[in-house]
Coordinates of C-alpha atoms in Angstrom, one line a residue:
M1 CA -102.2 27.8 10.0
L2 CA -101.8 29.4 6.6
E3 CA -104.9 31.0 5.2
I4 CA -105.5 31.4 1.5
T5 CA -107.8 34.3 0.7
A6 CA -110.3 34.6 -2.2
L7 CA -108.1 37.5 -3.5
Q8 CA -105.1 35.3 -3.7
I9 CA -107.0 32.6 -5.6
A10 CA -108.3 35.3 -7.9
M11 CA -104.8 36.6 -8.4
V12 CA -103.4 33.3 -9.4
F13 CA -106.3 32.7 -11.7
V14 CA -105.8 36.0 -13.4
G15 CA -102.1 35.5 -13.6
V16 CA -102.4 32.1 -15.3
G17 CA -104.9 33.5 -17.8
I18 CA -102.8 36.5 -18.7
G19 CA -99.7 34.3 -18.7
L20 CA -101.3 32.0 -21.2
I21 CA -102.0 34.9 -23.6
F22 CA -98.3 36.1 -23.3
G23 CA -97.0 32.5 -23.8
A24 CA -99.4 31.7 -26.7
L25 CA -98.7 34.9 -28.7
P26 CA -95.3 34.4 -30.5
G27 CA -93.1 37.3 -29.5
L28 CA -94.4 37.6 -26.0
T29 CA -92.8 35.6 -23.2
A30 CA -93.4 34.7 -19.5
T31 CA -90.5 37.0 -18.6
M32 CA -92.2 39.9 -20.3
A33 CA -95.5 39.1 -18.6
V34 CA -93.9 39.2 -15.2
A35 CA -91.9 42.4 -16.1
C36 CA -95.0 44.2 -17.3
F37 CA -97.1 43.3 -14.2
L38 CA -94.3 43.7 -11.6
P39 CA -95.4 47.3 -10.8
F40 CA -98.9 46.1 -9.9
T41 CA -97.4 44.3 -6.9
Y42 CA -97.1 47.7 -5.1
A43 CA -100.8 47.6 -4.4
Y44 CA -100.7 44.3 -2.5
D45 CA -98.7 42.5 0.2
L46 CA -95.9 40.3 -1.0
A47 CA -97.8 37.0 -0.5
T48 CA -100.7 38.2 -2.6
S49 CA -98.3 39.6 -5.2
L50 CA -96.5 36.3 -5.5
Y51 CA -99.7 34.5 -6.3
L52 CA -100.1 36.8 -9.3
L53 CA -96.4 36.6 -10.4
I54 CA -96.3 32.8 -10.1
G55 CA -99.5 32.5 -12.0
L56 CA -98.0 34.6 -14.8
Y57 CA -94.8 32.4 -14.7
V58 CA -96.7 29.1 -14.9
G59 CA -99.2 30.4 -17.5
G60 CA -96.5 32.0 -19.6
I61 CA -94.3 28.9 -19.8
N62 CA -97.2 26.6 -20.6
G63 CA -99.0 28.9 -23.0
G64 CA -96.1 28.5 -25.4
L65 CA -97.2 24.9 -26.3
I66 CA -100.3 26.2 -28.2
P67 CA -98.6 27.9 -31.2
S68 CA -95.8 25.3 -31.1
I69 CA -98.3 22.6 -31.9
L70 CA -100.8 24.5 -34.0
I71 CA -98.7 26.8 -36.2
N72 CA -95.2 25.4 -35.9
I73 CA -93.9 28.5 -34.0
P74 CA -92.6 28.2 -30.4
G75 CA -94.6 30.6 -28.3
T76 CA -91.7 30.7 -25.8
P77 CA -88.1 29.5 -26.0
S78 CA -88.9 26.6 -23.6
S79 CA -91.3 25.1 -26.1
I80 CA -88.8 24.9 -28.9
C81 CA -88.8 21.1 -29.0
T82 CA -92.5 20.8 -28.7
V83 CA -92.6 21.9 -32.3
F84 CA -90.7 18.9 -33.6
D85 CA -93.5 16.3 -32.8
G86 CA -96.4 18.5 -31.8
Y87 CA -96.9 20.1 -35.2
P88 CA -96.6 16.9 -37.3
M89 CA -99.3 15.4 -35.0
A90 CA -101.5 18.4 -35.7
R91 CA -101.0 18.2 -39.4
R92 CA -102.3 14.6 -39.5
G93 CA -105.4 15.5 -37.6
E94 CA -104.3 15.0 -34.0
A95 CA -104.0 18.6 -32.8
V96 CA -106.3 18.3 -29.8
R97 CA -104.6 15.0 -28.8
A98 CA -101.2 16.6 -29.0
L99 CA -102.3 19.7 -27.0
R100 CA -103.8 17.5 -24.2
I101 CA -100.7 15.3 -24.1
A102 CA -98.6 18.5 -23.7
I103 CA -100.9 20.0 -21.1
T104 CA -101.0 16.7 -19.0
S105 CA -97.1 16.6 -19.3
S106 CA -97.0 20.1 -18.0
L107 CA -99.1 19.2 -15.0
I108 CA -96.8 16.2 -14.2
G109 CA -93.7 18.3 -14.7
G110 CA -95.0 21.1 -12.5
V111 CA -95.7 18.6 -9.7
I112 CA -92.2 17.1 -10.0
G113 CA -90.7 20.6 -9.9
L114 CA -92.8 21.5 -6.8
I115 CA -91.8 18.4 -4.9
C116 CA -88.1 19.1 -5.7
L117 CA -88.5 22.7 -4.6
W118 CA -90.0 21.6 -1.3
L119 CA -87.3 19.0 -0.7
F120 CA -84.2 20.7 -1.8
A121 CA -84.6 24.5 -1.0
P122 CA -84.6 24.1 2.8
P123 CA -81.4 21.9 3.2
L124 CA -79.6 24.1 0.6
A125 CA -80.5 27.2 2.7
R126 CA -79.4 25.5 5.9
L127 CA -76.1 24.7 4.3
A128 CA -75.7 28.3 3.1
L129 CA -76.3 29.6 6.7
S130 CA -72.9 28.3 7.6
F131 CA -71.3 30.4 4.8
S132 CA -69.2 33.5 5.7
A133 CA -68.9 36.5 3.5
V134 CA -66.1 34.7 1.7
E135 CA -68.2 31.7 0.7
K136 CA -71.1 34.0 -0.3
F137 CA -68.8 36.0 -2.6
L138 CA -67.5 32.8 -4.2
I139 CA -71.0 31.4 -4.6
I140 CA -72.1 34.6 -6.6
L141 CA -68.8 34.3 -8.6
F142 CA -69.7 30.7 -9.3
A143 CA -73.2 31.7 -10.5
L144 CA -71.7 34.3 -12.8
S145 CA -69.2 31.8 -14.2
I146 CA -72.1 29.5 -15.1
V147 CA -74.4 32.2 -16.5
A148 CA -71.7 33.9 -18.5
A149 CA -70.0 30.8 -19.9
L150 CA -73.2 29.2 -21.2
S151 CA -73.3 31.4 -24.4
K152 CA -72.5 28.4 -26.7
G153 CA -69.7 29.3 -29.1
N154 CA -69.4 32.8 -27.6
M155 CA -67.9 32.2 -24.1
I156 CA -65.9 35.4 -24.1
T157 CA -69.0 37.4 -25.0
G158 CA -71.0 35.8 -22.2
V159 CA -68.3 36.5 -19.7
F160 CA -68.1 40.1 -20.9
M161 CA -71.9 40.6 -20.6
G162 CA -72.1 39.1 -17.2
F163 CA -69.4 41.4 -15.8
L164 CA -70.7 44.4 -17.7
G165 CA -73.9 43.9 -15.7
V166 CA -71.9 43.9 -12.5
L167 CA -70.1 47.1 -13.6
V168 CA -73.4 48.9 -14.3
S169 CA -74.8 47.8 -11.0
L170 CA -72.0 49.7 -9.2
V171 CA -73.2 53.0 -10.6
G172 CA -74.1 55.4 -7.7
A173 CA -72.8 56.0 -4.2
F174 CA -70.3 53.6 -2.5
A175 CA -71.9 52.6 0.8
D176 CA -68.8 52.8 2.9
N177 CA -67.7 56.4 2.2
N178 CA -70.6 57.8 0.1
T179 CA -68.3 58.4 -2.9
M180 CA -70.2 58.7 -6.2
R181 CA -69.0 56.4 -8.9
M182 CA -69.5 56.5 -12.7
V183 CA -72.2 59.3 -12.4
P184 CA -72.0 62.5 -14.5
G185 CA -72.5 65.7 -12.4
F186 CA -76.0 66.5 -13.7
L187 CA -77.3 63.1 -12.6
R188 CA -75.8 62.9 -9.1
V189 CA -79.2 63.3 -7.4
E190 CA -81.1 60.9 -9.6
L191 CA -78.5 58.1 -9.5
R192 CA -77.2 58.5 -5.9
G193 CA -79.0 55.3 -5.0
G194 CA -77.9 53.5 -8.1
I195 CA -79.8 52.5 -11.2
P196 CA -83.3 51.2 -10.2
L197 CA -84.0 47.5 -11.0
L198 CA -87.5 47.6 -12.3
P199 CA -87.0 50.1 -15.2
V200 CA -84.0 48.1 -16.3
I201 CA -86.1 44.9 -16.3
I202 CA -88.9 46.4 -18.3
G203 CA -86.5 48.0 -20.8
L204 CA -84.5 44.8 -21.4
F205 CA -87.4 42.4 -21.7
A206 CA -90.4 44.3 -22.8
F207 CA -89.4 47.3 -24.8
V208 CA -86.7 45.3 -26.7
Q209 CA -89.3 42.7 -27.8
M210 CA -91.7 45.5 -28.9
M211 CA -89.0 47.1 -31.0
E212 CA -88.1 43.7 -32.6
E213 CA -91.8 43.0 -33.4
A214 CA -92.3 46.5 -34.8
E215 CA -89.2 45.9 -37.1
K216 CA -90.9 42.7 -38.4
G217 CA -94.1 44.6 -39.2
M218 CA -96.3 42.5 -36.8
K219 CA -97.8 40.4 -39.6
D220 CA -100.5 38.2 -38.3
E221 CA -100.3 34.5 -39.2
K222 CA -103.6 32.8 -40.2
F223 CA -104.9 30.0 -38.0
S224 CA -106.1 27.3 -40.3
L225 CA -106.1 23.9 -38.5
D226 CA -109.5 22.2 -38.0
L227 CA -109.8 21.3 -34.3
Q228 CA -113.4 20.0 -34.6
H229 CA -112.6 16.9 -36.6
Q230 CA -109.8 14.9 -35.2
T231 CA -108.5 11.5 -36.4
K232 CA -107.4 10.3 -33.0
N233 CA -108.4 11.4 -29.5
F234 CA -106.3 11.8 -26.3
S235 CA -106.2 8.9 -23.9
I236 CA -104.3 8.3 -20.7
R237 CA -102.8 5.3 -22.5
D238 CA -100.6 7.7 -24.4
F239 CA -98.5 7.8 -21.2
A240 CA -98.5 4.0 -20.7
D241 CA -95.1 3.4 -22.1
Q242 CA -93.7 6.9 -21.3
K243 CA -93.4 6.6 -17.5
I244 CA -89.6 6.6 -17.4
N245 CA -89.4 9.3 -20.1
T246 CA -91.8 11.5 -18.1
L247 CA -90.0 11.1 -14.8
R248 CA -86.5 11.6 -16.4
S249 CA -87.7 14.6 -18.3
G250 CA -89.2 16.2 -15.2
L251 CA -86.0 15.7 -13.2
L252 CA -83.8 17.0 -16.0
G253 CA -86.0 20.1 -16.1
V254 CA -85.5 20.6 -12.4
F255 CA -81.7 20.1 -12.7
I256 CA -81.5 22.7 -15.6
G257 CA -83.7 25.1 -13.6
V258 CA -81.4 24.9 -10.6
L259 CA -78.4 25.9 -12.6
P260 CA -78.4 29.7 -12.8
G261 CA -79.2 31.4 -16.1
I262 CA -79.5 28.4 -18.4
G263 CA -83.3 28.8 -19.1
G264 CA -86.1 26.7 -20.5
S265 CA -84.8 26.2 -24.0
A266 CA -81.8 24.2 -22.7
A267 CA -84.2 22.2 -20.5
S268 CA -86.4 21.3 -23.5
L269 CA -83.4 20.5 -25.8
L270 CA -81.6 18.4 -23.2
S271 CA -84.7 16.5 -22.3
Y272 CA -85.7 15.9 -25.9
S273 CA -82.3 14.6 -26.9
Q274 CA -82.1 12.3 -23.9
S275 CA -85.6 11.0 -24.5
K276 CA -84.6 10.2 -28.1
N277 CA -81.3 8.6 -27.1
F278 CA -82.9 6.2 -24.6
S279 CA -86.0 5.5 -26.7
K280 CA -86.6 2.1 -28.4
H281 CA -87.9 4.0 -31.4
P282 CA -85.6 6.9 -32.0
E283 CA -86.5 7.0 -35.6
Q284 CA -90.1 8.1 -34.7
Y285 CA -88.9 11.4 -33.1
G286 CA -89.6 14.3 -35.3
T287 CA -92.5 12.6 -37.2
G288 CA -95.3 13.2 -34.6
Y289 CA -94.3 10.9 -31.8
P290 CA -96.0 11.7 -28.4
G291 CA -92.8 10.9 -26.5
G292 CA -91.2 14.0 -28.0
V293 CA -94.0 16.3 -26.8
I294 CA -94.0 14.7 -23.3
A295 CA -90.2 15.1 -23.0
S296 CA -90.2 18.8 -23.9
E297 CA -93.3 19.9 -21.9
T298 CA -92.5 17.9 -18.8
A299 CA -89.0 19.4 -18.7
N300 CA -90.0 23.0 -19.2
S301 CA -92.6 22.8 -16.4
G302 CA -90.3 20.9 -14.1
M303 CA -87.8 23.8 -14.6
I304 CA -90.2 26.2 -12.9
G305 CA -89.8 24.5 -9.5
G306 CA -86.0 24.0 -10.1
A307 CA -85.5 27.7 -11.0
L308 CA -87.0 28.8 -7.7
V309 CA -84.6 26.7 -5.6
P310 CA -81.5 28.9 -6.0
V311 CA -83.6 32.1 -5.8
L312 CA -85.2 31.3 -2.4
S313 CA -82.2 29.5 -0.8
L314 CA -79.2 31.4 -2.1
G315 CA -80.7 34.6 -3.6
I316 CA -79.4 33.7 -7.1
P317 CA -81.8 33.7 -10.0
G318 CA -82.3 30.4 -11.8
D319 CA -83.5 32.0 -15.1
S320 CA -84.5 35.3 -16.6
T321 CA -88.1 35.1 -15.2
T322 CA -87.0 34.4 -11.7
A323 CA -84.5 37.2 -12.0
V324 CA -87.4 39.5 -12.7
M325 CA -89.4 38.0 -9.9
M326 CA -86.6 38.9 -7.5
G327 CA -87.5 42.5 -8.2
A328 CA -90.9 41.9 -6.3
F329 CA -89.0 40.9 -3.2
M330 CA -86.5 43.8 -3.5
L331 CA -89.3 46.3 -4.1
Q332 CA -91.0 45.2 -0.8
G333 CA -87.7 45.1 1.2
V334 CA -87.5 41.3 1.6
Q335 CA -84.0 39.9 1.3
L336 CA -83.7 36.6 -0.5
G337 CA -81.0 34.1 0.5
P338 CA -80.2 31.6 3.3
L339 CA -82.2 33.4 6.0
F340 CA -85.3 33.8 3.9
L341 CA -86.8 30.4 4.5
S342 CA -86.3 30.5 8.3
N343 CA -87.3 34.2 8.7
H344 CA -90.4 34.0 6.4
I345 CA -91.9 30.6 6.9
S346 CA -95.4 31.7 6.0
L347 CA -94.2 33.3 2.8
W348 CA -92.3 30.2 1.9
R349 CA -95.4 28.1 2.4
S350 CA -97.4 30.6 0.3
I351 CA -95.0 30.2 -2.5
L352 CA -95.3 26.4 -2.4
I353 CA -99.1 26.6 -2.4
A354 CA -99.1 29.3 -5.1
V355 CA -97.1 27.0 -7.4
L356 CA -99.4 24.1 -6.7
I357 CA -102.6 26.1 -7.3
A358 CA -101.2 27.8 -10.4
T359 CA -100.3 24.4 -11.9
I360 CA -103.7 22.9 -11.2
I361 CA -105.5 26.0 -12.5
M362 CA -103.3 25.9 -15.6
F363 CA -104.4 22.3 -16.3
I364 CA -108.1 23.0 -15.7
I365 CA -108.1 26.1 -17.8
M366 CA -106.3 24.5 -20.7
F367 CA -107.2 20.8 -20.8
Y368 CA -111.0 20.9 -21.2
P369 CA -111.7 24.0 -23.3
I370 CA -108.5 23.8 -25.3
K371 CA -110.4 24.1 -28.6
Y372 CA -111.5 27.6 -27.5
I373 CA -108.3 28.6 -25.6
S374 CA -106.3 27.9 -28.8
K375 CA -108.0 30.9 -30.5
I376 CA -105.8 33.1 -28.4
I377 CA -103.2 33.0 -31.2
Q378 CA -105.7 34.8 -33.4
I379 CA -105.5 38.0 -31.3
P380 CA -104.0 40.7 -33.7
K381 CA -100.6 41.8 -32.5
N382 CA -101.2 45.4 -33.6
R383 CA -103.9 45.5 -30.9
I384 CA -102.3 43.8 -28.0
Y385 CA -98.7 45.2 -28.4
P386 CA -99.7 48.9 -27.9
A387 CA -101.4 47.9 -24.6
V388 CA -98.2 46.2 -23.5
I389 CA -96.1 49.3 -24.3
L390 CA -98.6 51.4 -22.2
L391 CA -98.3 48.9 -19.3
C392 CA -94.5 49.2 -19.5
T393 CA -94.5 53.0 -19.5
I394 CA -97.0 53.2 -16.6
G395 CA -95.1 50.6 -14.6
A396 CA -91.8 52.4 -15.0
F397 CA -93.3 55.7 -14.1
T398 CA -95.0 54.4 -10.9
S399 CA -92.0 52.3 -9.8
R400 CA -90.8 55.1 -7.5
N401 CA -94.1 57.0 -7.0
G402 CA -94.2 58.9 -10.3
N403 CA -90.6 59.5 -11.3
M404 CA -90.3 60.4 -15.0
F405 CA -86.5 59.7 -14.8
D406 CA -87.4 56.0 -14.5
V407 CA -89.2 56.1 -17.8
W408 CA -86.1 57.5 -19.4
I409 CA -84.1 54.7 -17.8
T410 CA -86.5 52.2 -19.3
V411 CA -86.1 53.7 -22.8
V412 CA -82.3 53.8 -22.5
F413 CA -82.0 50.2 -21.4
G414 CA -84.6 49.2 -24.1
I415 CA -82.4 50.8 -26.7
C416 CA -79.3 49.2 -25.2
G417 CA -81.0 45.8 -25.1
Y418 CA -82.1 46.2 -28.8
I419 CA -78.4 47.0 -29.7
F420 CA -77.3 43.9 -27.7
T421 CA -79.6 41.7 -29.7
K422 CA -78.4 43.2 -33.0
L423 CA -74.8 42.5 -32.0
K424 CA -75.8 39.0 -30.8
L425 CA -74.8 39.9 -27.2
P426 CA -76.7 37.8 -24.6
V427 CA -79.0 39.9 -22.4
V428 CA -79.6 37.3 -19.6
P429 CA -76.0 37.3 -18.3
F430 CA -76.1 41.1 -18.3
L431 CA -79.3 41.2 -16.2
I432 CA -78.1 38.5 -13.7
G433 CA -74.8 40.3 -13.4
F434 CA -76.7 43.5 -12.7
I435 CA -78.8 41.9 -10.0
L436 CA -75.9 40.1 -8.3
G437 CA -73.3 42.9 -8.7
G438 CA -74.3 44.8 -5.5
D439 CA -74.0 41.6 -3.3
L440 CA -70.8 40.6 -5.1
E441 CA -69.2 43.9 -4.0
K442 CA -70.7 43.9 -0.5
Y443 CA -69.4 40.4 0.3
F444 CA -66.0 41.1 -1.1
V445 CA -65.6 44.2 1.0
D446 CA -66.9 42.4 4.1
S447 CA -64.4 39.6 3.5
I448 CA -61.5 42.1 3.1
K449 CA -62.6 43.9 6.3
G450 CA -62.9 40.7 8.3
S451 CA -59.4 39.5 7.3
G452 CA -57.7 42.9 7.8
G453 CA -57.0 43.4 4.1
S454 CA -55.7 39.9 3.4
L455 CA -56.9 37.7 0.5
L456 CA -55.9 34.5 2.2
P457 CA -59.4 33.5 3.4
F458 CA -60.5 33.2 -0.2
F459 CA -58.0 30.3 -0.6
T460 CA -57.6 28.8 2.8
R461 CA -61.2 28.0 4.0
P462 CA -62.3 24.4 3.2
M463 CA -65.6 25.4 1.7
A464 CA -63.9 28.0 -0.4
W465 CA -61.8 25.2 -1.9
V466 CA -65.0 23.3 -2.9
I467 CA -66.5 26.4 -4.5
W468 CA -63.2 27.3 -6.3
F469 CA -63.2 23.7 -7.7
L470 CA -66.8 24.2 -9.0
I471 CA -65.8 27.5 -10.6
L472 CA -62.8 26.0 -12.3
L473 CA -64.9 23.0 -13.4
S474 CA -67.5 25.4 -14.8
I475 CA -64.9 27.4 -16.7
G476 CA -63.1 24.3 -17.9
W477 CA -66.4 22.8 -19.3
A478 CA -67.2 26.2 -20.9
I479 CA -63.9 26.3 -22.7
Y480 CA -64.3 22.7 -23.9
D481 CA -67.9 23.3 -25.0
N482 CA -66.9 26.5 -26.7
I483 CA -64.2 24.8 -28.7
R484 CA -66.5 21.9 -29.6
T485 CA -69.3 24.2 -30.7
K486 CA -67.0 26.2 -32.9
K487 CA -65.7 23.0 -34.5
G488 CA -69.3 21.8 -35.1
N489 CA -70.1 25.2 -36.7
R490 CA -67.1 25.0 -39.0
L491 CA -68.0 21.4 -40.1
N492 CA -71.6 22.5 -40.8
L493 CA -70.3 25.4 -42.8
N494 CA -68.0 23.2 -44.9
K495 CA -70.8 20.8 -45.6
A496 CA -73.0 23.6 -46.7
I497 CA -70.3 24.9 -49.1
Q498 CA -69.8 21.5 -50.5

């Protein structure tokens, strides 16, 4: 029987609360919240740590709805479509109604995502247990083809960044013969075991954001909407004619979450567009229609459960936040993948319970005192951001028991990430390539050893054919979508010129 301790409940409560702050403050994200607090997991066992991280994830994703509705700025990328109808509702005196519709939608989406996680992760893991090193290599290659090819209009750039991440992950000693690769002589000791994951995560997702905000000057927007006098209150009847929209949006969010590397913004956009296409009143979308808020927020919460499916069953991150969360498992020596669910049953159950508790706590914290919670967006950035930088520095320093070299790695990758953003190079494909690169090499080498140096098993095994078909399908769709996006951009440019 699984026991839930008071400490674990406190951890998820603290995680949701801090996550809400990160999600509600434009410029901070759920990924940054998890990256900043990842070093704190050293002090606890993995189960307790996951309560904190999942709380941060759930709180960070849902906190983004507050600025989206109140000040027309998406708090997180996953709340981008909440702006379209949430802010018009707020402007006509329905801010609290819009907030409570969004919060209730997040609760429903979270439950849908949890049910799908519970149903789909175990059978997917059982299927993966029959995979040899060949299939495992091809699965990772498939994940990289999806991740890298989803940079709309910049397919080649996405492919380049994904495999650049793989290349960087190979820095260090080759396991089979202990040969050092891509390491200058004066760093042979520090990089013998490769580049550590945690400083890379903190650099790419926390330091980069801090530098971008510093560049903007951290100007504080004024919060001016009146939440005390509302023209229309929330009612459960707001969902009366939105049942199909709610269910469809939640399932779409799960589907997008399962696909590696796509992220919450795609879930929100796809759900919103489908909701509008199937609506009897498409003309009302964008004018303050509750269905638009429901579609966006149900989808981005459903994505949370979906994104955890490939992480736990295949060891492949579903989005940038779950990629960071994988670091917690790696830091504590737990291998994610097909054997995880069967070897760590209690931990699997803890994850399910943590997601459920975090979703419920998120609803309780936000729904009733939302008028007061909304004041989070008034916290001055010039006070909270220095604290975030301090957390990042301490986290990097303590990641390997007080190693200053890791702080320098954080700074270097922070600068690299900042350059990536200036050159419009996607960071997520790079990170996921970095995380999966070691396994990609390991399974390729194991496959070659098992076949005596032959490449035939990559093309003769029946399951390999299926995965190759998926890889080719992914690449084919990416090429088609890349061409279509470029044509659309050219048409828009011509219209603008005319």
